[in-house]
Coordinates of C-alpha atoms and ligand atoms in Angstrom, one line a residue:
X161 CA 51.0 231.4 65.5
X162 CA 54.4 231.3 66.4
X163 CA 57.1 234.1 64.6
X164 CA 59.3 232.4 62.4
X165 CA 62.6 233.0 60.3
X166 CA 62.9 230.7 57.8
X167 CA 64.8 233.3 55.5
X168 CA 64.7 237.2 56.4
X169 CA 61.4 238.0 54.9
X170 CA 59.7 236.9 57.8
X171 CA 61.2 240.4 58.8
X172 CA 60.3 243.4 58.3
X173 CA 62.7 246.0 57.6
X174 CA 62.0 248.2 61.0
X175 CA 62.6 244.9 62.5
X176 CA 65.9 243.9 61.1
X177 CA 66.9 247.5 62.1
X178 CA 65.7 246.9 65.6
X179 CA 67.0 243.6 65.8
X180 CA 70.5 244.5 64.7
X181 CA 70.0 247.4 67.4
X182 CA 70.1 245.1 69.9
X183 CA 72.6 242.8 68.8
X184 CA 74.8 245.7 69.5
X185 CA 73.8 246.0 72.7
X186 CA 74.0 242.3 73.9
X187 CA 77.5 243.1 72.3
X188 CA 78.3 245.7 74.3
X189 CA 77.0 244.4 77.5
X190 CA 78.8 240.7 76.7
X191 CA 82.1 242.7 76.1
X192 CA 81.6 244.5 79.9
X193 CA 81.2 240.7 81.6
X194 CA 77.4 241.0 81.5
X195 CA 75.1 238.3 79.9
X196 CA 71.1 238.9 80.4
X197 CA 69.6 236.3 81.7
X198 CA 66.5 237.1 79.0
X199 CA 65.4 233.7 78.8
X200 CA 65.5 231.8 81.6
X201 CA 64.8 227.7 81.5
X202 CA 63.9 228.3 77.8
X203 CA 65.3 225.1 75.6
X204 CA 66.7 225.4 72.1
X205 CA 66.5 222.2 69.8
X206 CA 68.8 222.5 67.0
X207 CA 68.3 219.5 64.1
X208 CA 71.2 219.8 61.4
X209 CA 71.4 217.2 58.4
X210 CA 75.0 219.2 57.4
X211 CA 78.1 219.7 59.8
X212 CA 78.2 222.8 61.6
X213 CA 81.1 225.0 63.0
X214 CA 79.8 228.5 63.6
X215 CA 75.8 227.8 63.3
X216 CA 75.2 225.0 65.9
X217 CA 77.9 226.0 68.9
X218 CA 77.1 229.9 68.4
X219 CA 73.4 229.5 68.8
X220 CA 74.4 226.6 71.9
X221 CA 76.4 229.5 73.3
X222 CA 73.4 232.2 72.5
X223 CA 71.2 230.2 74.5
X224 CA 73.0 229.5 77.4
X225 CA 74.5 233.0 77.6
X226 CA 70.8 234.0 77.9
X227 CA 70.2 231.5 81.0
X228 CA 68.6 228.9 78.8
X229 CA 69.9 225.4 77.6
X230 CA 70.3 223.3 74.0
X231 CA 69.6 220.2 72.7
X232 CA 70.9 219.0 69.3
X233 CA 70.1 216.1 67.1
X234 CA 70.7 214.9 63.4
X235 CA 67.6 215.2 61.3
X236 CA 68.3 211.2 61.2
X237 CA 68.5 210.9 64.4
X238 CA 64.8 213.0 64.8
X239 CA 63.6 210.1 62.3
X240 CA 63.1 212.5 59.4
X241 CA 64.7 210.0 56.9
X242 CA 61.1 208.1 56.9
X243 CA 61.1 207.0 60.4
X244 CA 58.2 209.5 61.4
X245 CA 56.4 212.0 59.2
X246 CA 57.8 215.5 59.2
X247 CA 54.3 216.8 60.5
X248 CA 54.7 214.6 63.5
X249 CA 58.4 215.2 64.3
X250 CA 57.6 218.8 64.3
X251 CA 54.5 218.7 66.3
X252 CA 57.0 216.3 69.0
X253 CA 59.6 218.6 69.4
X254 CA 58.5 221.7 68.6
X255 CA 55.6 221.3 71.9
X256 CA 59.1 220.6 74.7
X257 CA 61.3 222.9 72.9
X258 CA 60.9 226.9 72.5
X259 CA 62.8 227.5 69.6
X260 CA 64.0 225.2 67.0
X261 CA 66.8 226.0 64.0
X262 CA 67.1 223.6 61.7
X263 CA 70.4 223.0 58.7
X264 CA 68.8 221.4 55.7
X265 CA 69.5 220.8 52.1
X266 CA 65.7 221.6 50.8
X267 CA 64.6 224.8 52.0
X268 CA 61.0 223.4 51.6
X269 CA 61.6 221.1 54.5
X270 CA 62.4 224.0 56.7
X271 CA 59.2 225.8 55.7
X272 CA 56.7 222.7 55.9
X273 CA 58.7 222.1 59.8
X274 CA 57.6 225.9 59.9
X275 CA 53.9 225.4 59.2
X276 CA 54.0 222.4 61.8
X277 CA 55.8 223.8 64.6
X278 CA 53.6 225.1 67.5
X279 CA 57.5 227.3 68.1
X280 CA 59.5 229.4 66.5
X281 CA 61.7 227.7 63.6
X282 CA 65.0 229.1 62.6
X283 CA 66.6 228.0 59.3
X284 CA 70.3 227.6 60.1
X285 CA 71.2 227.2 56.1
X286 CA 69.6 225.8 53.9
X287 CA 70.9 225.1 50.1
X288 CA 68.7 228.2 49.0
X289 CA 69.2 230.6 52.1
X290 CA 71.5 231.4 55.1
X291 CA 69.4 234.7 57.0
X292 CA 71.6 234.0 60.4
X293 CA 75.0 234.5 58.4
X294 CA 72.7 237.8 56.7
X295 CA 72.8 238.8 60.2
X296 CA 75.8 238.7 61.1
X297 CA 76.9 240.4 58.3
X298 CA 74.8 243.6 58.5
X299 CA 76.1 243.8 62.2
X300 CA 79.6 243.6 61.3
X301 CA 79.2 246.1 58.5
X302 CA 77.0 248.2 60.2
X303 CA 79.8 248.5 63.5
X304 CA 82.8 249.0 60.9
X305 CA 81.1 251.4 58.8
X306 CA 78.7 253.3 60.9
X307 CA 75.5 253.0 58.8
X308 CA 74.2 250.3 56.3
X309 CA 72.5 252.3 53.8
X310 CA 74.4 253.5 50.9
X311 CA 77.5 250.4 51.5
X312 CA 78.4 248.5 48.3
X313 CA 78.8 244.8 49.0
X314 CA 80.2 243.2 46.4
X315 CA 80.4 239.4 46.0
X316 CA 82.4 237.5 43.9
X317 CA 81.6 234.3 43.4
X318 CA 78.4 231.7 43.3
X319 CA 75.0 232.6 43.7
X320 CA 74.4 230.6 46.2
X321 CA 72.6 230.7 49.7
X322 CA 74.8 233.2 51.2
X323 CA 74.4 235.3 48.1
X324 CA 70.8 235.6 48.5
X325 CA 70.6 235.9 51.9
X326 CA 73.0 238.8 51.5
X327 CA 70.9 240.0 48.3
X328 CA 67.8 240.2 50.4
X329 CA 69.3 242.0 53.3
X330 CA 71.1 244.5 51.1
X331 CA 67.7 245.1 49.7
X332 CA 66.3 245.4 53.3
X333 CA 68.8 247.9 54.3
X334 CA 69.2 250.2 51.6
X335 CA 72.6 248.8 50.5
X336 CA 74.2 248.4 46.5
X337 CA 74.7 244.5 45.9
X338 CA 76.6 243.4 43.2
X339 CA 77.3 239.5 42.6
X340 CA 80.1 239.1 40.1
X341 CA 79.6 235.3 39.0
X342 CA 80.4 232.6 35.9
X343 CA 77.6 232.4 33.3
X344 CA 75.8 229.3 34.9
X345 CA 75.9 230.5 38.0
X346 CA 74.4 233.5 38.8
X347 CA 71.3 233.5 41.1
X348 CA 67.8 232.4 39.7
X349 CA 66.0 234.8 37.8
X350 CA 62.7 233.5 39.4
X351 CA 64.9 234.6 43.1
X352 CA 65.5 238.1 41.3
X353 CA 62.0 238.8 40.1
X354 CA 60.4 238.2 43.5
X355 CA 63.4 240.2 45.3
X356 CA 62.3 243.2 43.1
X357 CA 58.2 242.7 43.8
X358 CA 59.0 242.4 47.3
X359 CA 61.3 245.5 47.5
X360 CA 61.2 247.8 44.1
X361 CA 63.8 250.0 45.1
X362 CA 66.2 246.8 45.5
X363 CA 70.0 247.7 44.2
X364 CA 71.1 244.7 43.7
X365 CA 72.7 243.5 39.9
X366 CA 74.8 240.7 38.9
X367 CA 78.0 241.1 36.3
X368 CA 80.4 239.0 34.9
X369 CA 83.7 240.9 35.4
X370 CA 85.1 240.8 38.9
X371 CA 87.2 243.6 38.6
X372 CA 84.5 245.7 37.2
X373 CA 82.5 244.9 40.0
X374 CA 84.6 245.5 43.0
X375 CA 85.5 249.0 41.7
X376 CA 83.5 251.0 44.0
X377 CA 83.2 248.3 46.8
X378 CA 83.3 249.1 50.4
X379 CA 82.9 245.1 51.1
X380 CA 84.5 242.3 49.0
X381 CA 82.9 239.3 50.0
X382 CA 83.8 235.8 49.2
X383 CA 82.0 231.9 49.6
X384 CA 83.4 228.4 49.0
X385 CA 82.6 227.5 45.8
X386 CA 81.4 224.2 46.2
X387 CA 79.0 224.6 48.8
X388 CA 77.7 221.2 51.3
X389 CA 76.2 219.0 49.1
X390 CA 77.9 219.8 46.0
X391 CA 81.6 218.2 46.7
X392 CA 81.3 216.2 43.5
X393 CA 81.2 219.1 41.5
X394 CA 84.8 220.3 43.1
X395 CA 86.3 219.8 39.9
X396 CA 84.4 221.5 37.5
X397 CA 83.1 224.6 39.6
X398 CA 87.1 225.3 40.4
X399 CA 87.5 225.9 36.5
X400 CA 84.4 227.5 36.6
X401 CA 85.7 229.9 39.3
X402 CA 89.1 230.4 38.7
X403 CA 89.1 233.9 37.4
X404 CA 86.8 234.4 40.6
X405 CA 89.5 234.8 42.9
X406 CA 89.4 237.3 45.7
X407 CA 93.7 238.1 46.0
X408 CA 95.4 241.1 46.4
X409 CA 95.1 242.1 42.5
X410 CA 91.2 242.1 43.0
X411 CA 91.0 244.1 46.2
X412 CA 93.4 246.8 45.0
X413 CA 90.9 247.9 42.5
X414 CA 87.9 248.0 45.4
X415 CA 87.7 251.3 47.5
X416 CA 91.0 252.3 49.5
X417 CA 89.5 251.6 52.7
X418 CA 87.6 248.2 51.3
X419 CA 86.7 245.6 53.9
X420 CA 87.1 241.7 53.2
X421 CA 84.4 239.5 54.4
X422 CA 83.7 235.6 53.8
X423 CA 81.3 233.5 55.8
X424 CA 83.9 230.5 56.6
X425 CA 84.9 228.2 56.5
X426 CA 87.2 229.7 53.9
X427 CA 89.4 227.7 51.3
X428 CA 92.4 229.6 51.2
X429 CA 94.5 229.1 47.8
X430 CA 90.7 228.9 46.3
X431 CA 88.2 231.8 46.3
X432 CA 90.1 233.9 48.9
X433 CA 93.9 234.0 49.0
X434 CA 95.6 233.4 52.6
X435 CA 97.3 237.4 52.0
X436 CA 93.6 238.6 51.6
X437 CA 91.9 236.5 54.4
X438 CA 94.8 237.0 56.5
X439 CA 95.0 240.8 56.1
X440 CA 94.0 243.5 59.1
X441 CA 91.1 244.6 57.0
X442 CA 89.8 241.0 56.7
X443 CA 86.6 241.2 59.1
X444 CA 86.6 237.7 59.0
X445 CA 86.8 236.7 62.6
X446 CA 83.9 239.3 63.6
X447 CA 81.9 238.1 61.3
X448 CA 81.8 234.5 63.0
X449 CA 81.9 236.0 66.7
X450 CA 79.0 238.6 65.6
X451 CA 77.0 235.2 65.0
X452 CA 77.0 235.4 68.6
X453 CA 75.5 238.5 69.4
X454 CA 73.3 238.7 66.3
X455 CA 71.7 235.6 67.6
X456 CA 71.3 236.3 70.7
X457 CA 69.4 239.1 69.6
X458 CA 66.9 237.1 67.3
X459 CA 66.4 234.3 69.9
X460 CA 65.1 237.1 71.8
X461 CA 63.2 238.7 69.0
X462 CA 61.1 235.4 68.5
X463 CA 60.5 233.9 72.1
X464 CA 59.3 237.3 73.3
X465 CA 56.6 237.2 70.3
X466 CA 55.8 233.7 71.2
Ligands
CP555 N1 79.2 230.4 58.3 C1 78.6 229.2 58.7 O1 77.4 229.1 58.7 O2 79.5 228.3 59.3 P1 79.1 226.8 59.7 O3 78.8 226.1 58.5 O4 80.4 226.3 60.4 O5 78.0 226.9 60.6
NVA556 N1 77.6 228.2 50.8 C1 78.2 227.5 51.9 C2 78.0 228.3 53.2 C3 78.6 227.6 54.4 C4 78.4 228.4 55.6 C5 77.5 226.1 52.0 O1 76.3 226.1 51.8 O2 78.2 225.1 52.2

């Protein structure tokens, strides 16, 4: 059975720690002009039913840095919208492919491609989780700050895929999450509960007051909120919001040497303000290059356990 990752449970702690381990040192060895050929002729199918900046060219990139090559194609294009069954389009192109990440609305089509595939499946986003930005993200805080364990990440804004991924890899790493979020909003109680069976010691809460919660954060993080697949609800989610605004007032009451992080694409004028975004301790920018590295490091992680 092949190892997959459709959100970062299919971790285990030791191995996120490992995994981040060396993601730092693909880093390190990428910065000095060396990229490891660790997987040679290996191909990497990516199959996105949402548009892609960061996601689809940094895992292209990944794969070719590591001597391999990538393929991509629309789920429409694969004949997922009732061309072919999904058991049978996995089953295709999961047996001339070694790794497949897929970018879906329904999580559960990620997990039942997962149960089909005879290789490793990656969700690349989902509307319910994004464990590749999760990555990123521990790597960035874990080279600005040293150590994960004991960081307060503070979110402001929807509970949304990025939330939870973040959530469940503060929980993973011995971090404090706080989401502060609208009433309506927050992330789903049933998400909570099993967080909490699956890690009792999780530190992870959700508030109402922005300000309240950012006043011991070491990370401010920030989302779009309107995520892909919810642009008709622009409107009403921007009232929603509006006292959700990460600008200079909010960030003043965080920790003196607070960090800003968003996962981009950023709106600015929205959730973030350009001053805020645009700031030298805005970590921004490694965030979206760490997909890189981070990537690199879990491409390796599965086709080695293949
Ligand atoms: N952060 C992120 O996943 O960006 P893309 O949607 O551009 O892949
Ligand atoms: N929450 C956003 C993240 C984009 C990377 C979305 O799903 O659109």
């Amino acid at each position: 059975m092949p190892r997959h990752l459709t959100s970062l449970y299919d971790l285990t702690p030791d191995e996120l720690q490992a995994l981040l381990a060396t993601a730092a040192d693909l880093k390190s060895k990428y910065k000095a002009g060396d990229r490891p050929q660790l997987l040679p002729g290996r191909v990497l199918a990516q199959l996105f039913e949402k548009p892609s900046l960061r996601t689809r060219n940094s895992f292209e990139a990944a794969i070719v840095n590591l001597g391999g090559s990538g393929i991509f194609l629309t789920t429409a294009e694969a004949g997922l919208n009732g061309r072919e069954s999904l058991k049978d389009v996995a089953t295709v192109l999961s047996s001339f492919s070694d790794v497949i990440t897929m970018r879906t609305f329904s999580q559960q089509l990620i997990d039942q491609f997962a149960k089909f595939s005879s290789c490793p499946v990656i969700n690349a986003l989902s509307d319910e989780r994004h464990p590749c930005q999760a990555l990123t993200d521990l790597l960035t805080i874990q080279e600005t700050r040293g150590e994960l364990q004991g960081a307060h990440l503070v979110f402001v804004g929807d509970g949304n895929n990025v939330a939870m991924s973040l959530a469940i890899a503060a929980a993973m790493t011995d971090m404090k999450f706080t989401l502060a979020v609208p009433s309506g909003y927050e992330m789903p109680a049933d998400f909570l509960s099993d967080l909490t069976t699956r890690y009792p010691k999780a530190d992870v809460h959700q508030v109402s007051d922005p300000k309240q919660a950012v006043a011991s954060a070491d990370f401010v993080y920030t989302d779009v909120w309107a995520s892909m697949g919810q642009e008709e609800e622009q409107k009403l989610r921007e009232k929603a919001f509006a006292e959700y605004q990460v600008n200079s007032a909010v960030m003043q009451q965080a920790n003196k040497d607070a960090l800003f992080m968003h996962c981009l694409p950023a709106h600015r004028g929205e959730e973030v303000t350009a001053d805020v975004i645009d700031a030298t301790d805005s970590v921004v920018w490694d965030e979206a290059e760490n997909r890189l590295h981070a990537q690199k490091a879990l491409l390796e992680f599965l086709m080695a356990k293949k």
